[in-house]
């Protein structure tokens, strides 16, 4: 089971964590294909992280 956020990955965008770190790397479908820039951009992250 791979989860990211309470409802989905966008839940992270309103957290203090997101401002500094973006979405957690543990949300990535493939951690080798996620970089910090991707995890700060919700549009790009949508293609790289678990949706729920």
Short mmCIF file of N, CA and C in Angstrom, two decimals:
data_model
loop_
_atom_site.label_atom_id
_atom_site.label_comp_id
_atom_site.label_asym_id
_atom_site.label_seq_id
_atom_site.Cartn_x
_atom_site.Cartn_y
_atom_site.Cartn_z
N UNK A 1 0.84 -1.18 0.00
CA UNK A 1 0.00 0.00 0.00
C UNK A 1 0.89 1.24 0.00
N UNK A 2 0.65 2.13 -0.94
CA UNK A 2 1.41 3.38 -1.02
C UNK A 2 0.45 4.54 -0.86
N UNK A 3 0.69 5.35 0.16
CA UNK A 3 -0.20 6.47 0.47
C UNK A 3 0.58 7.77 0.43
N UNK A 4 -0.16 8.85 0.18
CA UNK A 4 0.46 10.17 0.18
C UNK A 4 -0.60 11.20 0.55
N UNK A 5 -0.62 11.62 1.81
CA UNK A 5 -1.61 12.59 2.26
C UNK A 5 -2.85 11.93 2.83
N UNK A 6 -3.71 12.73 3.42
CA UNK A 6 -4.94 12.20 4.00
C UNK A 6 -5.90 11.78 2.90
N UNK A 7 -6.13 12.67 1.92
CA UNK A 7 -7.00 12.34 0.79
C UNK A 7 -6.17 12.08 -0.46
N UNK A 8 -5.17 12.91 -0.70
CA UNK A 8 -4.24 12.71 -1.81
C UNK A 8 -3.01 13.59 -1.61
N UNK A 9 -2.12 13.56 -2.56
CA UNK A 9 -0.84 14.26 -2.42
C UNK A 9 -0.99 15.77 -2.24
N UNK A 10 -2.09 16.37 -2.70
CA UNK A 10 -2.25 17.82 -2.58
C UNK A 10 -2.46 18.26 -1.14
N UNK A 11 -2.81 17.34 -0.25
CA UNK A 11 -2.95 17.70 1.16
C UNK A 11 -1.66 18.30 1.72
N UNK A 12 -0.53 17.90 1.18
CA UNK A 12 0.75 18.40 1.67
C UNK A 12 0.94 19.88 1.36
N UNK A 13 0.28 20.40 0.33
CA UNK A 13 0.53 21.78 -0.10
C UNK A 13 0.15 22.83 0.94
N UNK A 14 -0.67 22.48 1.91
CA UNK A 14 -1.07 23.43 2.95
C UNK A 14 -0.31 23.23 4.26
N UNK A 15 0.68 22.36 4.25
CA UNK A 15 1.43 22.09 5.48
C UNK A 15 2.71 22.92 5.52
N UNK A 16 3.17 23.25 6.72
CA UNK A 16 4.47 23.94 6.85
C UNK A 16 5.61 23.12 6.24
N UNK A 17 5.52 21.80 6.30
CA UNK A 17 6.55 20.93 5.73
C UNK A 17 6.73 21.22 4.24
N UNK A 18 5.61 21.38 3.52
CA UNK A 18 5.66 21.58 2.07
C UNK A 18 6.45 22.82 1.69
N UNK A 19 6.29 23.89 2.45
CA UNK A 19 6.97 25.14 2.11
C UNK A 19 8.48 24.97 2.04
N UNK A 20 9.02 24.16 2.91
CA UNK A 20 10.47 23.96 2.93
C UNK A 20 10.92 22.75 2.11
N UNK A 21 10.14 21.68 2.13
CA UNK A 21 10.59 20.41 1.55
C UNK A 21 9.80 19.93 0.34
N UNK A 22 8.61 20.45 0.12
CA UNK A 22 7.75 19.92 -0.92
C UNK A 22 7.05 18.67 -0.42
N UNK A 23 6.54 17.89 -1.32
CA UNK A 23 5.89 16.63 -0.96
C UNK A 23 6.98 15.66 -0.50
N UNK A 24 6.73 14.85 0.52
CA UNK A 24 7.77 13.92 1.00
C UNK A 24 8.21 12.94 -0.09
N UNK A 25 9.50 12.66 -0.19
CA UNK A 25 10.00 11.70 -1.16
C UNK A 25 9.35 10.32 -1.03
N UNK A 26 8.88 9.99 0.15
CA UNK A 26 8.23 8.68 0.34
C UNK A 26 6.94 8.56 -0.46
N UNK A 27 6.42 9.67 -0.96
CA UNK A 27 5.21 9.65 -1.79
C UNK A 27 5.52 9.28 -3.25
N UNK A 28 6.77 9.32 -3.64
CA UNK A 28 7.14 9.06 -5.03
C UNK A 28 6.85 7.62 -5.44
N UNK A 29 6.34 7.47 -6.66
CA UNK A 29 6.14 6.12 -7.20
C UNK A 29 7.49 5.47 -7.46
N UNK A 30 8.46 6.28 -7.89
CA UNK A 30 9.81 5.80 -8.17
C UNK A 30 10.77 6.87 -7.62
N UNK A 31 11.37 6.61 -6.47
CA UNK A 31 12.20 7.63 -5.82
C UNK A 31 13.38 8.08 -6.67
N UNK A 32 13.85 7.24 -7.58
CA UNK A 32 14.97 7.66 -8.43
C UNK A 32 14.52 8.63 -9.51
N UNK A 33 13.20 8.75 -9.73
CA UNK A 33 12.66 9.66 -10.73
C UNK A 33 12.08 10.93 -10.10
N UNK A 34 12.23 11.11 -8.80
CA UNK A 34 11.73 12.30 -8.10
C UNK A 34 12.92 13.13 -7.62
N UNK A 35 12.87 14.41 -7.87
CA UNK A 35 13.90 15.28 -7.31
C UNK A 35 13.21 16.40 -6.54
N UNK A 36 13.94 17.15 -5.74
CA UNK A 36 13.32 18.19 -4.90
C UNK A 36 12.50 19.20 -5.70
N UNK A 37 12.95 19.56 -6.89
CA UNK A 37 12.19 20.50 -7.70
C UNK A 37 10.83 19.92 -8.08
N UNK A 38 10.80 18.65 -8.44
CA UNK A 38 9.54 17.98 -8.78
C UNK A 38 8.57 18.02 -7.60
N UNK A 39 9.10 17.81 -6.41
CA UNK A 39 8.25 17.69 -5.23
C UNK A 39 7.75 19.03 -4.71
N UNK A 40 8.29 20.12 -5.22
CA UNK A 40 7.79 21.46 -4.88
C UNK A 40 6.76 21.95 -5.90
N UNK A 41 6.63 21.26 -7.01
CA UNK A 41 5.73 21.68 -8.09
C UNK A 41 4.57 20.68 -8.17
N UNK A 42 3.38 21.09 -7.75
CA UNK A 42 2.24 20.16 -7.71
C UNK A 42 1.87 19.62 -9.09
N UNK A 43 2.07 20.40 -10.13
CA UNK A 43 1.74 19.94 -11.48
C UNK A 43 2.67 18.81 -11.90
N UNK A 44 3.95 18.99 -11.68
CA UNK A 44 4.93 17.94 -12.01
C UNK A 44 4.77 16.76 -11.07
N UNK A 45 4.61 17.05 -9.79
CA UNK A 45 4.48 15.98 -8.80
C UNK A 45 3.30 15.06 -9.10
N UNK A 46 2.26 15.60 -9.70
CA UNK A 46 1.07 14.79 -10.02
C UNK A 46 1.43 13.59 -10.89
N UNK A 47 2.48 13.70 -11.68
CA UNK A 47 2.89 12.60 -12.55
C UNK A 47 3.90 11.67 -11.90
N UNK A 48 4.37 12.03 -10.69
CA UNK A 48 5.46 11.26 -10.08
C UNK A 48 5.16 10.67 -8.71
N UNK A 49 4.06 11.09 -8.09
CA UNK A 49 3.75 10.60 -6.74
C UNK A 49 2.47 9.77 -6.73
N UNK A 50 2.33 8.99 -5.67
CA UNK A 50 1.09 8.23 -5.48
C UNK A 50 -0.06 9.21 -5.31
N UNK A 51 -1.15 8.94 -5.96
CA UNK A 51 -2.26 9.88 -5.99
C UNK A 51 -3.11 9.87 -4.73
N UNK A 52 -3.08 8.79 -3.98
CA UNK A 52 -3.91 8.71 -2.77
C UNK A 52 -3.08 8.26 -1.61
#
